[in-house]
Tab-separated table of C-alpha atoms in Angstrom:
chain	number	residue	atom	x	y	z
A	29	MET	CA	-14.185	-2.485	17.922
A	30	THR	CA	-11.893	-4.016	15.441
A	31	VAL	CA	-8.733	-1.617	14.394
A	32	THR	CA	-10.362	-1.450	10.893
A	33	LYS	CA	-13.652	-3.039	8.467
A	34	PRO	CA	-14.660	-3.299	5.710
A	35	ASP	CA	-16.944	-0.906	4.067
A	36	LEU	CA	-19.106	-2.949	1.802
A	37	PRO	CA	-21.143	-1.317	-0.886
A	38	PRO	CA	-25.191	-1.978	-0.910
A	39	LEU	CA	-26.283	-5.455	-1.239
A	40	GLU	CA	-28.292	-5.344	-4.046
A	41	GLU	CA	-25.757	-3.192	-6.253
A	42	TYR	CA	-23.459	-5.457	-6.053
A	43	VAL	CA	-26.218	-8.488	-6.766
A	44	GLU	CA	-26.731	-6.470	-10.137
A	45	TYR	CA	-23.040	-7.246	-11.328
A	46	LEU	CA	-24.319	-10.566	-10.425
A	47	LYS	CA	-26.748	-11.059	-12.869
A	48	LYS	CA	-24.470	-9.441	-15.208
A	49	ILE	CA	-22.333	-12.284	-14.296
A	50	TRP	CA	-24.659	-15.138	-14.690
A	51	LYS	CA	-25.636	-14.330	-17.481
A	52	SER	CA	-22.427	-13.295	-19.884
A	53	ARG	CA	-20.947	-16.695	-17.483
A	54	TRP	CA	-17.858	-14.893	-18.311
A	55	LEU	CA	-16.303	-14.802	-15.195
A	56	THR	CA	-12.376	-13.899	-15.884
A	57	ASN	CA	-9.205	-13.751	-18.380
A	58	ASN	CA	-10.315	-9.661	-19.019
A	59	GLY	CA	-14.445	-9.570	-18.903
A	60	GLU	CA	-16.327	-7.130	-19.655
A	61	LEU	CA	-16.187	-5.399	-16.313
A	62	LEU	CA	-12.712	-5.192	-15.523
A	63	GLN	CA	-12.535	-3.826	-18.565
A	64	LEU	CA	-15.058	-1.409	-17.700
A	65	PHE	CA	-13.263	-1.820	-14.035
A	66	GLU	CA	-9.594	-0.751	-15.193
A	67	ARG	CA	-11.026	2.315	-17.392
A	68	LYS	CA	-12.550	3.983	-14.191
A	69	LEU	CA	-10.226	3.407	-12.257
A	70	ARG	CA	-7.612	5.055	-14.569
A	71	GLU	CA	-10.083	8.111	-15.183
A	72	PHE	CA	-10.712	8.143	-11.010
A	73	LEU	CA	-6.492	7.826	-10.235
A	74	LYS	CA	-5.447	10.130	-13.092
A	75	VAL	CA	-3.202	7.596	-14.767
A	76	GLU	CA	-2.407	6.661	-18.430
A	77	ASN	CA	-1.184	3.007	-18.117
A	78	LEU	CA	-3.229	0.796	-15.315
A	79	LEU	CA	-3.253	-3.084	-15.339
A	80	CYS	CA	-5.877	-4.786	-12.325
A	81	VAL	CA	-3.973	-7.517	-10.912
A	82	VAL	CA	-5.185	-9.918	-8.282
A	83	ASN	CA	-3.570	-8.939	-5.235
A	84	GLY	CA	-0.558	-6.549	-4.620
A	85	THR	CA	1.742	-9.233	-3.669
A	86	LEU	CA	1.990	-9.978	-7.234
A	87	ALA	CA	1.779	-6.933	-8.036
A	88	LEU	CA	5.433	-6.054	-7.287
A	89	HIS	CA	6.500	-9.627	-8.544
A	90	CYS	CA	5.390	-8.498	-11.534
A	91	ALA	CA	7.366	-5.020	-11.628
A	92	ILE	CA	10.202	-6.212	-10.848
A	93	LYS	CA	9.745	-8.745	-13.651
A	94	ALA	CA	9.263	-6.611	-15.607
A	95	LEU	CA	11.994	-3.523	-15.175
A	96	GLU	CA	14.496	-7.142	-15.055
A	97	LEU	CA	16.388	-6.449	-11.726
A	98	GLU	CA	19.644	-7.699	-10.161
A	99	GLY	CA	21.340	-7.569	-7.786
A	100	GLU	CA	20.515	-5.183	-4.797
A	101	VAL	CA	17.659	-3.462	-3.958
A	102	ILE	CA	17.358	-0.608	-1.407
A	103	THR	CA	14.154	-0.398	0.930
A	104	THR	CA	12.318	-0.340	4.032
A	105	PRO	CA	12.340	-2.516	6.848
A	106	PHE	CA	9.290	-0.119	8.444
A	107	THR	CA	6.729	-2.165	5.856
A	108	PHE	CA	4.514	-5.027	6.163
A	109	PRO	CA	6.352	-8.198	5.046
A	110	ALA	CA	5.206	-8.713	1.612
A	111	THR	CA	7.577	-5.354	0.732
A	112	THR	CA	10.128	-7.637	1.515
A	113	ASN	CA	9.447	-10.954	0.414
A	114	VAL	CA	8.347	-10.457	-2.932
A	115	ILE	CA	12.446	-9.521	-3.118
A	116	ILE	CA	13.587	-12.009	-1.806
A	117	TRP	CA	11.813	-14.649	-3.826
A	118	GLU	CA	12.462	-12.554	-7.078
A	119	GLY	CA	16.184	-13.580	-5.920
A	120	LEU	CA	17.621	-10.333	-5.358
A	121	THR	CA	18.864	-9.433	-2.075
A	122	PRO	CA	16.766	-6.361	-0.134
A	123	VAL	CA	19.180	-3.594	1.624
A	124	PHE	CA	17.890	-2.064	4.450
A	125	ALA	CA	17.904	1.940	4.902
A	126	ASP	CA	16.642	3.998	7.991
A	127	ILE	CA	12.748	6.128	7.406
A	128	ASP	CA	12.723	9.786	8.159
A	129	ARG	CA	11.371	10.392	12.098
A	130	GLN	CA	8.058	12.186	10.287
A	131	THR	CA	7.106	11.077	7.694
A	132	PHE	CA	8.180	6.808	8.814
A	133	ASN	CA	8.745	7.094	4.854
A	134	ILE	CA	12.130	5.264	3.850
A	135	ASP	CA	15.619	8.238	4.097
A	136	PRO	CA	16.801	9.786	0.840
A	137	GLU	CA	20.145	10.406	2.503
A	138	ASP	CA	20.683	7.585	3.959
A	139	VAL	CA	18.977	5.261	0.091
A	140	GLU	CA	22.277	7.538	-1.266
A	141	ARG	CA	24.428	5.926	1.236
A	142	LYS	CA	23.336	2.679	0.857
A	143	ILE	CA	24.187	3.050	-2.365
A	144	THR	CA	26.602	0.237	-3.944
A	145	GLU	CA	27.619	-1.288	-7.630
A	146	ARG	CA	25.675	-3.793	-7.074
A	147	THR	CA	22.869	-1.488	-6.720
A	148	CYS	CA	19.978	-1.985	-9.645
A	149	ALA	CA	16.701	-0.184	-7.955
A	150	ILE	CA	14.794	1.487	-4.596
A	151	ILE	CA	11.894	-0.366	-3.205
A	152	ALA	CA	9.416	2.834	-1.454
A	153	VAL	CA	6.756	2.485	0.062
A	154	HIS	CA	4.450	5.484	0.848
A	155	THR	CA	3.728	4.408	4.314
A	156	PHE	CA	-0.360	4.710	5.613
A	157	GLY	CA	-0.365	6.636	2.247
A	158	ASN	CA	1.966	9.447	3.146
A	159	PRO	CA	4.121	9.650	0.046
A	160	CYS	CA	7.562	9.623	0.847
A	161	TYR	CA	10.293	12.597	-0.828
A	162	VAL	CA	9.942	11.647	-4.354
A	163	GLU	CA	11.663	14.277	-5.574
A	164	GLU	CA	14.858	13.475	-3.539
A	165	LEU	CA	14.461	9.607	-4.350
A	166	GLU	CA	14.028	10.708	-8.218
A	167	GLU	CA	16.771	12.281	-8.599
A	168	ILE	CA	18.654	9.820	-6.983
A	169	ALA	CA	17.441	7.135	-9.128
A	170	GLU	CA	18.556	9.717	-12.346
A	171	LYS	CA	22.217	10.322	-10.494
A	172	TYR	CA	22.495	6.368	-10.569
A	173	ASN	CA	20.700	5.757	-13.069
A	174	LEU	CA	18.039	3.289	-10.688
A	175	LYS	CA	14.472	1.762	-11.012
A	176	ILE	CA	12.220	3.145	-8.434
A	177	ILE	CA	9.083	0.518	-7.848
A	178	TYR	CA	6.920	2.524	-4.850
A	179	ASP	CA	4.159	-0.104	-2.791
A	180	ALA	CA	1.199	2.127	-2.935
A	181	ALA	CA	-0.362	-0.028	-1.609
A	182	HIS	CA	-1.425	2.723	0.983
A	183	ALA	CA	-1.743	5.247	-1.271
A	184	PHE	CA	-4.854	4.825	-3.529
A	185	GLY	CA	-6.269	7.979	-4.065
A	186	VAL	CA	-3.181	9.936	-2.367
A	187	GLU	CA	-1.900	12.972	-4.232
A	188	TYR	CA	1.090	14.747	-3.743
A	189	LYS	CA	1.188	18.887	-4.753
A	190	GLY	CA	-2.311	17.949	-6.839
A	191	ARG	CA	-0.862	14.798	-8.979
A	192	SER	CA	-1.963	10.920	-8.116
A	193	VAL	CA	1.680	9.534	-6.315
A	194	LEU	CA	0.927	6.705	-8.720
A	195	ASN	CA	2.829	8.430	-11.579
A	196	TYR	CA	6.194	8.707	-10.376
A	197	GLY	CA	8.969	5.970	-10.261
A	198	ASP	CA	8.990	3.548	-13.173
A	199	VAL	CA	6.456	1.160	-11.798
A	200	SER	CA	3.256	1.630	-9.189
A	201	THR	CA	2.001	-1.038	-7.099
A	202	LEU	CA	-1.714	-1.297	-5.298
A	203	SER	CA	-3.585	-3.294	-3.285
A	204	PHE	CA	-7.271	-3.819	-2.802
A	205	HIS	CA	-7.302	-5.491	0.327
A	206	ALA	CA	-10.622	-5.920	2.051
A	207	THR	CA	-8.715	-4.209	4.844
A	208	LYS	CA	-7.599	-1.037	2.837
A	209	VAL	CA	-10.218	2.547	2.835
A	210	PHE	CA	-10.458	0.594	-1.268
A	211	HIS	CA	-10.338	-3.183	-1.683
A	212	THR	CA	-11.962	-5.704	-4.443
A	213	ILE	CA	-12.056	-8.229	-1.996
A	214	GLU	CA	-8.757	-9.211	-2.886
A	215	GLY	CA	-7.145	-7.549	-5.053
A	216	GLY	CA	-4.045	-5.096	-6.602
A	217	ALA	CA	-3.116	-3.111	-9.417
A	218	ILE	CA	0.064	-1.935	-11.412
A	219	VAL	CA	0.390	1.231	-12.987
A	220	ALA	CA	3.780	2.285	-14.945
A	221	LYS	CA	4.895	5.193	-16.550
A	222	ASP	CA	6.659	3.692	-19.986
A	223	ASN	CA	4.135	2.735	-22.493
A	224	ASN	CA	6.510	-0.492	-23.979
A	225	LEU	CA	6.584	-1.453	-19.970
A	226	PHE	CA	3.029	-1.347	-19.582
A	227	GLU	CA	2.709	-3.367	-22.804
A	228	LYS	CA	5.127	-6.123	-21.172
A	229	LEU	CA	3.360	-6.121	-18.086
A	230	LYS	CA	0.481	-7.271	-19.658
A	231	LEU	CA	1.580	-10.442	-21.136
A	232	LEU	CA	3.771	-11.422	-18.068
A	233	ILE	CA	-0.038	-11.143	-16.115
A	234	ASN	CA	-1.435	-13.765	-18.033
A	235	HIS	CA	1.334	-15.880	-19.083
A	236	GLY	CA	2.789	-14.414	-21.542
A	237	ILE	CA	0.013	-15.243	-24.121
A	238	LYS	CA	0.427	-12.744	-26.959
A	239	SER	CA	-2.387	-14.300	-28.746
A	240	GLU	CA	-3.362	-18.663	-28.940
A	241	GLU	CA	-0.377	-20.159	-30.644
A	242	GLU	CA	1.942	-17.352	-29.218
A	243	PHE	CA	3.599	-17.149	-25.684
A	244	VAL	CA	5.827	-14.636	-26.094
A	245	ILE	CA	7.538	-14.300	-22.447
A	246	PRO	CA	7.089	-16.501	-19.097
A	247	GLY	CA	4.026	-14.734	-17.212
A	248	THR	CA	1.849	-15.908	-14.232
A	249	ASN	CA	-1.071	-15.689	-13.954
A	250	ALA	CA	-1.584	-12.890	-11.586
A	251	LYS	CA	-5.146	-11.381	-13.642
A	252	MET	CA	-8.204	-9.667	-11.638
A	253	ASN	CA	-11.744	-11.714	-12.327
A	254	GLU	CA	-14.769	-10.146	-12.491
A	255	PHE	CA	-16.325	-10.453	-9.185
A	256	GLN	CA	-13.304	-9.000	-7.637
A	257	ALA	CA	-13.621	-6.258	-10.813
A	258	ALA	CA	-17.710	-6.186	-9.467
A	259	MET	CA	-16.683	-4.897	-6.340
A	260	GLY	CA	-14.671	-2.304	-7.839
A	261	LEU	CA	-17.110	-1.023	-9.516
A	262	CYS	CA	-19.472	-0.893	-6.799
A	263	ASN	CA	-16.776	0.666	-3.985
A	264	LEU	CA	-15.076	3.501	-5.953
A	265	LYS	CA	-18.392	5.322	-6.597
A	266	TYR	CA	-18.780	5.560	-2.443
A	267	PHE	CA	-14.511	6.068	-1.681
A	268	ASP	CA	-15.066	9.691	-1.428
A	269	GLU	CA	-17.845	9.793	1.116
A	270	ARG	CA	-15.646	7.156	3.088
A	271	VAL	CA	-12.578	9.123	3.081
A	272	ARG	CA	-14.923	12.206	4.129
A	273	ARG	CA	-15.494	10.153	7.042
A	274	ARG	CA	-12.374	8.771	8.053
A	275	LYS	CA	-10.994	12.476	7.555
A	276	ILE	CA	-13.674	13.587	10.312
A	277	ILE	CA	-12.235	10.686	12.616
A	278	VAL	CA	-9.068	11.612	12.259
A	279	GLU	CA	-9.304	14.674	13.264
A	280	TYR	CA	-11.253	13.757	16.565
A	281	TYR	CA	-8.884	11.500	17.198
A	282	LYS	CA	-5.741	14.174	17.161
A	283	GLU	CA	-8.034	16.812	19.017
A	284	ASN	CA	-9.038	14.117	21.492
A	285	LEU	CA	-4.912	13.656	22.626
A	286	ASN	CA	-3.677	16.095	21.381
A	287	ASN	CA	-3.091	16.938	25.443
A	288	LEU	CA	-1.501	13.567	25.868
A	289	ASP	CA	2.358	12.626	25.784
A	290	VAL	CA	2.424	11.136	22.185
A	291	GLU	CA	3.059	12.206	18.173
A	292	PHE	CA	1.805	12.127	14.865
A	293	GLN	CA	2.952	10.910	11.361
A	294	LYS	CA	3.719	14.557	9.738
A	295	VAL	CA	1.477	13.940	6.296
A	296	ILE	CA	2.653	15.727	3.701
A	297	ALA	CA	0.185	14.387	0.914
A	298	SER	CA	-2.405	17.454	-0.825
A	299	LYS	CA	-5.040	14.641	-0.754
A	300	HIS	CA	-4.427	12.008	1.647
A	301	ASN	CA	-6.998	9.106	2.171
A	302	TYR	CA	-6.823	8.310	5.805
A	303	ILE	CA	-6.005	4.702	6.303
A	304	TYR	CA	-4.809	4.252	9.057
A	305	MET	CA	-4.203	6.251	12.367
A	306	PRO	CA	-1.324	5.913	13.882
A	307	VAL	CA	-0.217	6.975	16.934
A	308	LEU	CA	3.068	7.654	18.609
A	309	PHE	CA	3.565	5.902	22.477
A	310	LYS	CA	6.747	8.090	24.114
A	311	ASN	CA	8.185	4.844	24.588
A	312	SER	CA	7.773	0.711	24.166
A	313	LYS	CA	6.965	0.188	27.589
A	314	ILE	CA	3.664	2.633	27.044
A	315	ARG	CA	2.284	1.714	23.918
A	316	ASN	CA	2.487	-2.175	25.181
A	317	LYS	CA	0.909	-1.355	28.315
A	318	VAL	CA	-1.779	1.254	26.264
A	319	TYR	CA	-2.360	-1.850	23.410
A	320	GLU	CA	-3.179	-4.316	26.286
A	321	GLU	CA	-5.489	-2.064	28.306
A	322	LEU	CA	-7.642	-1.641	24.826
A	323	SER	CA	-7.777	-5.067	24.579
A	324	ARG	CA	-9.058	-5.962	28.309
A	325	SER	CA	-11.662	-3.355	27.352
A	326	GLY	CA	-12.481	-4.882	24.230
A	327	ILE	CA	-10.855	-2.872	21.789
A	328	LYS	CA	-8.179	-4.020	18.880
A	329	SER	CA	-5.460	-2.401	18.189
A	330	ARG	CA	-2.784	-2.963	15.801
A	331	LYS	CA	1.961	-2.171	16.604
A	332	TYR	CA	2.006	-1.648	13.273
A	333	PHE	CA	4.487	-1.399	11.816
A	334	TYR	CA	5.851	-4.314	14.299
A	335	PRO	CA	8.419	-6.053	14.162
A	336	LEU	CA	10.708	-4.607	11.374
A	337	THR	CA	11.337	-6.618	8.242
A	338	THR	CA	15.110	-7.309	9.263
A	339	ASP	CA	13.222	-9.313	11.735
A	340	LEU	CA	11.607	-12.109	9.651
A	341	ALA	CA	12.742	-15.430	10.655
A	342	CYS	CA	14.293	-15.527	7.695
A	343	PHE	CA	17.320	-13.121	8.696
A	344	LYS	CA	17.072	-14.819	12.229
A	345	ASN	CA	20.449	-13.993	13.874
A	346	LEU	CA	21.785	-11.903	11.391
A	347	ASP	CA	21.340	-8.350	13.500
A	348	LEU	CA	20.674	-6.513	9.990
A	349	VAL	CA	19.542	-3.533	11.933
A	350	LYS	CA	23.021	-3.158	13.171
A	351	LYS	CA	24.416	-3.941	10.121
A	352	PHE	CA	22.642	-1.921	8.076
A	353	GLY	CA	22.755	1.161	11.136
A	354	LEU	CA	19.130	1.287	11.368
A	355	LYS	CA	17.897	4.231	13.781
A	356	VAL	CA	15.198	5.650	13.718
A	357	ALA	CA	13.278	2.327	12.006
A	358	PRO	CA	13.438	0.830	15.722
A	359	GLU	CA	12.644	3.459	17.857
A	360	ILE	CA	9.368	4.105	15.360
A	361	SER	CA	8.100	0.351	15.212
A	362	GLY	CA	8.540	0.447	19.245
A	363	ARG	CA	6.242	3.387	19.783
A	364	ILE	CA	3.813	2.999	17.028
A	365	LEU	CA	0.218	1.548	17.524
A	366	CYS	CA	-2.895	2.423	14.685
A	367	LEU	CA	-6.194	2.961	16.562
A	368	PRO	CA	-9.687	1.835	15.692
A	369	LEU	CA	-10.309	3.151	12.406
A	370	TYR	CA	-13.378	2.687	9.325
A	371	SER	CA	-15.850	4.521	7.829
A	372	ASP	CA	-18.963	3.967	10.162
A	373	LEU	CA	-16.553	3.882	13.447
A	374	THR	CA	-19.311	6.304	15.824
A	375	LEU	CA	-17.699	9.379	17.158
A	376	GLU	CA	-18.261	7.962	20.295
A	377	ASP	CA	-16.160	5.008	19.751
A	378	VAL	CA	-13.232	7.186	19.977
A	379	ASP	CA	-14.604	8.243	23.396
A	380	ARG	CA	-14.456	4.998	24.551
A	381	VAL	CA	-10.452	4.090	22.611
């Protein structure tokens, strides 16, 4: 049993789109399927300015480039390495704030404590699809004139107080990787609040090309192709039903684990996508023992997120946990385990876990 499995549409539905691609011989460069996919996503996600890209990591790169950030970026260490790696690759300095003990998201109070004259932005992660404390973060950003990028890799379809989480901040980025609750095999998207920023992002993801003879800014190649768009079109129509099934599985897990000495993430979303099944054990010793026992039984779980990104090899011997006074993030990272969760996981499988 794996920790996750990609959802796939009926093969014949995908093949129908492939036939269109074969007939048009238009494989990439803003093809007909991509344009259709982007229109459907804007409507489904309730956003105005959305661009599809080849993956979620390049979405973050392009967001930073478009905002022309320089200096320090306050971020969370409790995340996938991509969030931190992008900050480093773009020549910025990551400053790590601690996380909230209940939501596992970046702690706004610690964010404000970490602001210096070099701070230019906050990159916050909607951890496991759970919205950050967006109101507090936006208040801080306005007070100190900072930009906010939300890494919404986990947050496809998530809403906070009835509003898409993608409508907060200056930019939100999505991942459509095969492991996500919605995927295009590989892929991602960028959502921008400002129209001018959106136009700039359009240029950035396609080498800065304005026309055949105009290359107006240094860009990159982050374009989504027609095959990815086709998979997205197929998967989008099944998303709500898959989330409905995931919710049943998550609730069944919680009901059956409730009598044990474990804790669950506090979810503040008004509409959640049930992307992961994180469980907090009493300590790392118990977590590791459960992980090993599950492995011996042929059940793959994941210590997610462990280790913290402060422990990446590039930070070796810097002891960033101590430097930034991180208390909660190391504790949560040491106790957390994500259990198997995918839309066709049976309740009998959950009983086995």
